Short mmCIF file of C-alpha atoms and ligand atoms in Angstrom, two decimals:
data_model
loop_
_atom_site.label_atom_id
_atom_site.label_comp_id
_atom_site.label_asym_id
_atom_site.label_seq_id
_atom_site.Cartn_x
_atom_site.Cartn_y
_atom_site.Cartn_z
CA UNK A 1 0.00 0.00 0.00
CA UNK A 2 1.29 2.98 -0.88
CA UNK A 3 1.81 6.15 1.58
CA UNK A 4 1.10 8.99 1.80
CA UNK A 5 3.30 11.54 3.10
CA UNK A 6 3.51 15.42 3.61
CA UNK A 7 7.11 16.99 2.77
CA UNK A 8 7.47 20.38 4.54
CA UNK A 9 11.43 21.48 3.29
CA UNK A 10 10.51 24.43 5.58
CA UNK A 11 13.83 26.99 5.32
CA UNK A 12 17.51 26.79 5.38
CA UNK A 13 18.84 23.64 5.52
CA UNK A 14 15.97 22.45 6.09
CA UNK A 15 15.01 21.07 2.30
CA UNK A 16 18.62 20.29 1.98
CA UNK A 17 18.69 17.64 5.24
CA UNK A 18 15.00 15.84 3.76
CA UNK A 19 16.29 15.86 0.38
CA UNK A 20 19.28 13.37 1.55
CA UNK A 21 16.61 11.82 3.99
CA UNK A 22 14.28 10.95 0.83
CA UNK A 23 17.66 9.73 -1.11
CA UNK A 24 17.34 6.91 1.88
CA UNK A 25 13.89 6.65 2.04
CA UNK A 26 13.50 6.11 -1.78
CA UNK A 27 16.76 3.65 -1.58
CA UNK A 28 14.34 1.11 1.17
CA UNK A 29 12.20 0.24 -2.12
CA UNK A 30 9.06 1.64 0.21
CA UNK A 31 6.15 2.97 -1.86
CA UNK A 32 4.72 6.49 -1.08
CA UNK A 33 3.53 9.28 -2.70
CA UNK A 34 5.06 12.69 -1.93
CA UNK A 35 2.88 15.80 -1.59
CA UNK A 36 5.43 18.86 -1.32
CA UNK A 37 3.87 21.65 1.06
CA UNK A 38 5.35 25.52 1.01
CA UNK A 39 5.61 26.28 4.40
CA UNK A 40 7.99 28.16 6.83
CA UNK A 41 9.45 31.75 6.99
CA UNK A 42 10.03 32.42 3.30
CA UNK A 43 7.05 31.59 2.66
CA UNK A 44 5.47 33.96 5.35
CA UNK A 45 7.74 36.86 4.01
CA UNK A 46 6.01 36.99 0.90
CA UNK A 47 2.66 36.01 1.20
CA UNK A 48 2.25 36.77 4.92
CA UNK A 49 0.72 33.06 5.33
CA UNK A 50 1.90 30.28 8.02
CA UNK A 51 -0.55 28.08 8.01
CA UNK A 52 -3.75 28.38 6.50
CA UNK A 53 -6.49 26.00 7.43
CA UNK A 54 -6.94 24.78 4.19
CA UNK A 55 -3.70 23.26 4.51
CA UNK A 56 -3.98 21.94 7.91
CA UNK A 57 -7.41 20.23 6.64
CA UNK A 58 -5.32 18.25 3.52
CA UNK A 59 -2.47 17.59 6.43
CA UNK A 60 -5.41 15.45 8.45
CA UNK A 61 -5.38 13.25 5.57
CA UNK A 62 -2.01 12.28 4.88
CA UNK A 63 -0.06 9.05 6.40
CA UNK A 64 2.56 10.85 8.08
CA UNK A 65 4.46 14.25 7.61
CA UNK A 66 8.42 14.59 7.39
CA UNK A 67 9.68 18.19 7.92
CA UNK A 68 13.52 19.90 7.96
CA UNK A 69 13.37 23.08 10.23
CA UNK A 70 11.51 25.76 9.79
CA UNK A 71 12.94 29.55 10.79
CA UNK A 72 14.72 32.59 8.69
CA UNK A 73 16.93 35.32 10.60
CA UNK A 74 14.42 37.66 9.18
CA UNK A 75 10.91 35.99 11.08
CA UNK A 76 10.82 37.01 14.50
CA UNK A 77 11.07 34.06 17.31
CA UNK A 78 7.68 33.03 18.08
CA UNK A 79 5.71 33.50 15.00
CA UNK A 80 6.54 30.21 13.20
CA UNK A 81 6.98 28.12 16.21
CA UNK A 82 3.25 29.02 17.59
CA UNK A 83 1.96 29.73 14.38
CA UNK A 84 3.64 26.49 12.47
CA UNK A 85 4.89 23.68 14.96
CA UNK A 86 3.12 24.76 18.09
CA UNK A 87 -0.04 24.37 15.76
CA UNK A 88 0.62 21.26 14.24
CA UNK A 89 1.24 19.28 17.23
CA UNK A 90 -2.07 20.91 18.56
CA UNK A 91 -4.78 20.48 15.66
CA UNK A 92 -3.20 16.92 14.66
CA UNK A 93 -3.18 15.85 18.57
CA UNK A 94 1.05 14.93 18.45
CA UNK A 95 0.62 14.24 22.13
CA UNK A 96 3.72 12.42 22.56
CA UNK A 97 7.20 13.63 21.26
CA UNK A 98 9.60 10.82 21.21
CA UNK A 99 12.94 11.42 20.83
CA UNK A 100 15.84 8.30 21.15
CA UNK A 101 19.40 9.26 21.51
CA UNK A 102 21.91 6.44 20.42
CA UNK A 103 25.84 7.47 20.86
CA UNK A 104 28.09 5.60 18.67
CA UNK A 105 31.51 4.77 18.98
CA UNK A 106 32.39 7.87 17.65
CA UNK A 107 31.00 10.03 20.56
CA UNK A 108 31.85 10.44 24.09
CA UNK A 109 29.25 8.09 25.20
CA UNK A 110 29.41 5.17 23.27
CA UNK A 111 26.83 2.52 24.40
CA UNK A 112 24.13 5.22 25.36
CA UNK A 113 20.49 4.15 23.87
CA UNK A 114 17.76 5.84 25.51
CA UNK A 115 14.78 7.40 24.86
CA UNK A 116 13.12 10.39 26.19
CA UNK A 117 9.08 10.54 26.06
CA UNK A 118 7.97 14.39 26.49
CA UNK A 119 4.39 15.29 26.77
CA UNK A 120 3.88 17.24 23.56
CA UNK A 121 0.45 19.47 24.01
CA UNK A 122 0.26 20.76 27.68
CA UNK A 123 1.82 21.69 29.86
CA UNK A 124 3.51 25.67 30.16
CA UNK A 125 3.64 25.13 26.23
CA UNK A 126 -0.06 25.17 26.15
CA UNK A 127 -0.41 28.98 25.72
CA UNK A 128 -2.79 29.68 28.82
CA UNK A 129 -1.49 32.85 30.46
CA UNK A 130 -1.59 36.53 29.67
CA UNK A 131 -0.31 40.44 30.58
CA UNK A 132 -2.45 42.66 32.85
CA UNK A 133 -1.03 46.07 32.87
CA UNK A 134 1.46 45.41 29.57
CA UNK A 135 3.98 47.99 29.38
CA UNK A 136 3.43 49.51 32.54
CA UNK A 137 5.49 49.82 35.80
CA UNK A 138 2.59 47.63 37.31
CA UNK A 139 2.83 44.99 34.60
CA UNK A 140 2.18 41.28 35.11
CA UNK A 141 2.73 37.92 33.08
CA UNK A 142 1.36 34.77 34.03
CA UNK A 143 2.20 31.16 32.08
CA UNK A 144 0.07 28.68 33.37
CA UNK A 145 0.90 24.44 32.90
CA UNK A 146 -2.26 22.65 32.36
CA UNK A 147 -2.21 19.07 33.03
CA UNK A 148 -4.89 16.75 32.39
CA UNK A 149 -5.54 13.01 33.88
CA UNK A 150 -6.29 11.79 30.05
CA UNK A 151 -3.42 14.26 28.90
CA UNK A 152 -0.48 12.77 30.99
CA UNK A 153 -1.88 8.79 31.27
CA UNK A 154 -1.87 8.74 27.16
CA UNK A 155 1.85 9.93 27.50
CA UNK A 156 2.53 7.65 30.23
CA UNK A 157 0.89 4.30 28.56
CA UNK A 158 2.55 4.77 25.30
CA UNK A 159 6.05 4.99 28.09
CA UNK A 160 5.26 2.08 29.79
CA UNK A 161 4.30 0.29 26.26
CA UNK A 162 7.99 1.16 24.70
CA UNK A 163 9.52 0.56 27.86
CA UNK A 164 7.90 -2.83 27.68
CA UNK A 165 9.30 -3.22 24.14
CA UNK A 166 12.71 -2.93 24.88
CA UNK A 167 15.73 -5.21 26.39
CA UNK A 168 16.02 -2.98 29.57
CA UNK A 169 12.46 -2.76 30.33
CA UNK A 170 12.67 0.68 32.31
CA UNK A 171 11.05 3.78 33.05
CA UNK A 172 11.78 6.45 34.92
CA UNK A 173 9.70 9.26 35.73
CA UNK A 174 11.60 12.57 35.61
CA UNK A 175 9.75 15.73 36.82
CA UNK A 176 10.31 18.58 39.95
CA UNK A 177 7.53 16.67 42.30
CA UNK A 178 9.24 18.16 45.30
CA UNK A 179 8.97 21.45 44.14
CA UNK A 180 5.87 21.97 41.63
CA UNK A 181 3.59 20.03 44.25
CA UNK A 182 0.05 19.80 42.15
CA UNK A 183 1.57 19.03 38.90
CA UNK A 184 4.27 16.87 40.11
CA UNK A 185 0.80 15.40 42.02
CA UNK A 186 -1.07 14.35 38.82
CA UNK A 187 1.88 13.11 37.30
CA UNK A 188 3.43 10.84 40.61
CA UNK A 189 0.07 9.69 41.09
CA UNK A 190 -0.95 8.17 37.48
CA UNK A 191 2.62 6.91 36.56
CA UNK A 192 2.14 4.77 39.82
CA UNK A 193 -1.40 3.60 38.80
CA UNK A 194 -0.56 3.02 35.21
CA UNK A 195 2.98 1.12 36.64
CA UNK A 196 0.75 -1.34 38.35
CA UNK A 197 -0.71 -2.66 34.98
CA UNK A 198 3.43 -3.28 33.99
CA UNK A 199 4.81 -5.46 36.45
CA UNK A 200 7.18 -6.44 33.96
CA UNK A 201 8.93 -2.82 33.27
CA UNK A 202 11.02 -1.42 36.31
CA UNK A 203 10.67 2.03 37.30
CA UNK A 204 12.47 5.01 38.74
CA UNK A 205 12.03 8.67 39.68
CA UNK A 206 14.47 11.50 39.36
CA UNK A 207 14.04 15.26 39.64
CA UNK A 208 14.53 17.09 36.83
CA UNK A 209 17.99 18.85 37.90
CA UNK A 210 19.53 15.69 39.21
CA UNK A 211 18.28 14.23 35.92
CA UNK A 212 20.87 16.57 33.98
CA UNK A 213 23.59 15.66 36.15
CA UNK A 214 22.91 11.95 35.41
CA UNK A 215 22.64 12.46 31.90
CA UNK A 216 26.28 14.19 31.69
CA UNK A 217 27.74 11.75 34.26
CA UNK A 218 26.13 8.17 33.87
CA UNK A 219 23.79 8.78 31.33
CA UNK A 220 23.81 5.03 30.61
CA UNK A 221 21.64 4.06 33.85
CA UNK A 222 18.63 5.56 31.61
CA UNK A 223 16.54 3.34 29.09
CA UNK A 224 13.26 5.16 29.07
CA UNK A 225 12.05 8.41 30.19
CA UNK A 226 8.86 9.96 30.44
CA UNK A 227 8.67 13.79 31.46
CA UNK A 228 6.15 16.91 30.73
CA UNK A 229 6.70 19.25 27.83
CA UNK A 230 9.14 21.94 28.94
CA UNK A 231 11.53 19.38 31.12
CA UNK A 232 11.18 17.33 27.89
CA UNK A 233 12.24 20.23 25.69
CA UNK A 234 15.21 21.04 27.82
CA UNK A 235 16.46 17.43 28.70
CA UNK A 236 16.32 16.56 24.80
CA UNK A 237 18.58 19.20 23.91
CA UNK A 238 20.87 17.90 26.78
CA UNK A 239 20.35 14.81 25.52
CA UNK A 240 21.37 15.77 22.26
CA UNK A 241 24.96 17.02 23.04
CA UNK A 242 25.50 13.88 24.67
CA UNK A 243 24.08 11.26 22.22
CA UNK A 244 26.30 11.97 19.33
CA UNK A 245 25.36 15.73 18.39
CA UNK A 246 22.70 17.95 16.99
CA UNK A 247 23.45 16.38 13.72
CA UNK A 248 22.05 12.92 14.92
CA UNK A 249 19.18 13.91 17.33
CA UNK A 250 15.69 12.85 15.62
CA UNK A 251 12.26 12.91 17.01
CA UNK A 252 8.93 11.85 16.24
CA UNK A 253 5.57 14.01 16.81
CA UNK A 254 3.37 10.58 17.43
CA UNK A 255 -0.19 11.01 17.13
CA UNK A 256 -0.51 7.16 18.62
CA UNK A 257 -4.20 6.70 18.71
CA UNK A 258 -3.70 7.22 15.19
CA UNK A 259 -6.32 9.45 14.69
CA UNK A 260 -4.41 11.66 11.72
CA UNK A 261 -0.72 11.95 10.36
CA UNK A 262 2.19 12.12 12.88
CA UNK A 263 5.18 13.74 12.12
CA UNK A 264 8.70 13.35 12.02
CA UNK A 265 12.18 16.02 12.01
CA UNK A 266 15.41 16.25 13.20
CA UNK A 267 15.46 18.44 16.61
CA UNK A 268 17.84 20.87 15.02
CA UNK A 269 16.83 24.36 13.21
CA UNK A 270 17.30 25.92 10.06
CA UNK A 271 21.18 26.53 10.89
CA UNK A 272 21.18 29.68 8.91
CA UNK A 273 24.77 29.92 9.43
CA UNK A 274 25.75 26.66 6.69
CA UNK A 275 22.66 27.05 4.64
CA UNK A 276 23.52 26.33 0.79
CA UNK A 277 27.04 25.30 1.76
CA UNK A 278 26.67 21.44 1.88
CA UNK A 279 27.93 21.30 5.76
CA UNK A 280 24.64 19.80 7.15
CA UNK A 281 25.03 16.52 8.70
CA UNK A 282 21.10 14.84 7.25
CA UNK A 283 21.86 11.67 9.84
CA UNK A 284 18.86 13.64 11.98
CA UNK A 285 17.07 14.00 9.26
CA UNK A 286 17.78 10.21 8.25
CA UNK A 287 17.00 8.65 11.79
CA UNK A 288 13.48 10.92 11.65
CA UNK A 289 12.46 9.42 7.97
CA UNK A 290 13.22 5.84 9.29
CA UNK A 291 11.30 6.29 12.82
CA UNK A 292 8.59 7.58 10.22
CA UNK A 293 8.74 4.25 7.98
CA UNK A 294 8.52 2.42 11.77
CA UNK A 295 5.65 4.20 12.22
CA UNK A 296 4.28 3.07 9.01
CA UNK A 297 4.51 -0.50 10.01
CA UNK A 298 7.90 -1.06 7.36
CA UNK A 299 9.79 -2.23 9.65
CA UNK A 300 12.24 -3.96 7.61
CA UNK A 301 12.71 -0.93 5.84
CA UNK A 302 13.17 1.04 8.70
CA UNK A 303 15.20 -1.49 10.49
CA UNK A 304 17.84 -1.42 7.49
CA UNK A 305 18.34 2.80 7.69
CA UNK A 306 18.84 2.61 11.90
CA UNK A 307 21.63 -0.38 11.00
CA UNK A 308 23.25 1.65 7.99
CA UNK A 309 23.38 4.59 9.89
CA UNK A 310 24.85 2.97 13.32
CA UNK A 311 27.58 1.84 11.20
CA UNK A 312 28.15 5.05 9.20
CA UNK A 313 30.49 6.89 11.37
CA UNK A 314 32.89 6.48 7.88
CA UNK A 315 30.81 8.56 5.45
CA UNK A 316 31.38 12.12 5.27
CA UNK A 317 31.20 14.64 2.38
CA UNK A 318 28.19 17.16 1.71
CA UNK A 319 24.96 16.36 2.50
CA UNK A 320 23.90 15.22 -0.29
CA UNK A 321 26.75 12.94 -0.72
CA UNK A 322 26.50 11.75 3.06
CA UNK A 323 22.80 11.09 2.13
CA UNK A 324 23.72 9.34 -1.52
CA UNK A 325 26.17 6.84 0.30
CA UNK A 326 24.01 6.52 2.96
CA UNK A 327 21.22 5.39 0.37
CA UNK A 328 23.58 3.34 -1.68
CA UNK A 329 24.42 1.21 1.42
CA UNK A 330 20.85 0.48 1.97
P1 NAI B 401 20.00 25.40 14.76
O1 NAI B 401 19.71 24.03 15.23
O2 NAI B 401 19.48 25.78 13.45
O3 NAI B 401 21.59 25.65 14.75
C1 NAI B 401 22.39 25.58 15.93
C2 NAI B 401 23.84 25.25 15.54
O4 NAI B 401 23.92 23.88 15.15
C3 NAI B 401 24.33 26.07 14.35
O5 NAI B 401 25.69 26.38 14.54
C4 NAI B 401 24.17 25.12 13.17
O6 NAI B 401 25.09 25.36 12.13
C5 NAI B 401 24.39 23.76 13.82
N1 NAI B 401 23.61 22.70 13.16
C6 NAI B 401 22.26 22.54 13.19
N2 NAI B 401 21.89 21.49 12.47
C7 NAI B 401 23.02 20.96 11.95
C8 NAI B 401 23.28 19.84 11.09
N3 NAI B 401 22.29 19.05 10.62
N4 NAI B 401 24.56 19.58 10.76
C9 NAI B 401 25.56 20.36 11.23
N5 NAI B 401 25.37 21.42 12.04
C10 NAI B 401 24.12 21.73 12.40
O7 NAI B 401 19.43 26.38 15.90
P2 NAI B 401 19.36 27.98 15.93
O8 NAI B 401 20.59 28.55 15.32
O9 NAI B 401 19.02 28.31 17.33
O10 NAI B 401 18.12 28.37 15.05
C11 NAI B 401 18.18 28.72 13.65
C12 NAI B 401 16.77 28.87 13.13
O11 NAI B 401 16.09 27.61 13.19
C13 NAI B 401 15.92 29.84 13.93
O12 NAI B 401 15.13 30.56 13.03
C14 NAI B 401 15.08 28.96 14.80
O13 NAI B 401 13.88 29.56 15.16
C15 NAI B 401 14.87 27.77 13.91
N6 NAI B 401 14.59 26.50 14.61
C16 NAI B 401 13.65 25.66 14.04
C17 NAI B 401 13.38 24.44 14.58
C18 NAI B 401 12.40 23.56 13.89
O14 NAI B 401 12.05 23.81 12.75
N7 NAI B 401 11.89 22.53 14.51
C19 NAI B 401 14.05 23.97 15.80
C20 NAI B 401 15.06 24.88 16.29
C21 NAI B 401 15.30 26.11 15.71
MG1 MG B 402 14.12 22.50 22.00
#
């Protein structure tokens, strides 16, 4: 059956990294069908459009979405990440933003395979807040983090359930429950109740700071790790740096009641700063398409990219040679 999948190039390197990613992708022999959106800051500098609803309605009926970075020195922070990711993950219900870091023998930690579960669509990311007063001596800002029982137990299940899939079987918690005493609450609380239904996965808590410390130190005593959206946006950079770089951290935006397309990127940005010169690494961009073709249920396909790229610590070049070797190895 073929797929169907959304291509959003965005900006900078962005096209560049999912052009070597569909060199790979098209290598695996997988059958899709590629719908190329226009999306991102260029796009918003000359027509003034992010993303119209009309687009978001022919996104609901795609397979799965695969998108390079999004963001031009020119678009002021905010705008495209509300407007354009922040959106995304909202309307198509990407509750769960999974993110594995592998190092290879090339990096600092070799051994390290984790994988870091972050709560996707609450949280302090969930917009509620607001000034009173704006621009005055008596101004105030609030940022509120909403956290639902169904929110966090869909987050913690689909944990528990990859936890369960894995050699190590573990899951640790990771939050500030010391500190941020109703949140921490509702998460403490249905982690242990949903732990009870997986007697088989063994389980751990850690705050947040400590967390970081283990991650630089010992990051190997982690397997699985389930955390709310802004610890998981923080502790996934973090994670990045120490699982073999920007250039190899992917994620997935997982939609896993599969109720419309998820989506798949590499964590990193537009990187401006080697646009058009060829110095991208696309590995992120490579992991992301072949968490996307796991996704799809081709696993052999995607089982074949995660081995070819575990062993490619040898290729090097531009990116689109990294991503035609890459794709002639497959
Ligand atoms: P960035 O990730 O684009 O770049 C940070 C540094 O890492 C730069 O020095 C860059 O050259 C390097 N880098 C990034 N990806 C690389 C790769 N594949 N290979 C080799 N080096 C790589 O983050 P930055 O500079 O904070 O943001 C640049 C733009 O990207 C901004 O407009 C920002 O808003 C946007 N952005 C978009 C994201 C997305 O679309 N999901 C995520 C993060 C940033
Ligand atoms: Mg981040």
């Amino acid at each position: 059956m073929s797929h169907r999948i959304g291509i959003i190039g965005g900006d900078g390197i962005g096209p560049e990294v999912l052009a070597a990613a569909l060199d790979v992708v098209d290598a695996t022999g997988v059958d899709y069908e590629r719908i190329d959106y226009d999306l991102g800051g260029t796009r918003f500098l000359a027509t003034g459009e992010i993303l119209p609803d009309s687009v978001l309605d022919e996104l609901r009926g795609l397979d799965a979405i695969l998108l390079g970075a999004v963001g031009t020195p020119a678009v002021a922070p905010g705008i495209l990440e509300r407007g354009l990711l922040l959106k995304m993950r909202f309307a198509l219900d990407l509750y769960v933003n999974h993110r594995p870091f592998l190092a290879g023998p090339s990096t600092l930690n070799d051994g390290v395979d984790m994988v870091v579960v972050r709560e996707n669509t609450e949280g302090t990311y969930a917009g509620e807040g607001g000034f009173l007063r704006k621009d005055t001596p008596h101004e105030i800002a609030t940022q509120g983090s909403v956290n639902t029982r169904m929110g966090v137990e869909r987050c913690v299940r689909y944990a528990f359930d990859l936890a369960r899939g894995r050699a190590a079987k573990q899951l640790h918690l990771v939050h500030k429950t010391n500190v941020l005493t109703f949140a921490g609450d509702l998460w403490q609380r249905t982690f242990d109740v949903v732990a009870a239904e997986y007697p088989d996965v063994t389980t751990g808590y850690d705050h947040v700071d400590a967390a970081c410390i283990h991650f630089v130190q010992r990051p190997e005593k982690y397997d699985v790790i389930i955390t709310d959206n802004l610890f998981g946006d923080i502790l996934t950079d973090l994670g990045g740096a120490i699982g073999g770089g920007i250039g190899r951290a992917a994620s997935g935006n997982l939609n896993p009641a599969r109720t419309g397309p998820s989506l798949f990127e590499p964590v990193h940005g537009s990187a401006p700063d080697i646009a058009g010169t060829g110095a991208a690494d696309p590995r992120a961009a490579i992991i992301s398409a072949g968490m996307m073709l796991e996704f799809l249920g081709e696993t052999a396909a995607a089982k074949r990219v995660h081995e070819v790229i575990a062993s490619s610590d040898d290729v090097s070049g531009t990116t689109a040679e990294i991503g035609t070797q890459i794709a002639e190895r497959i």
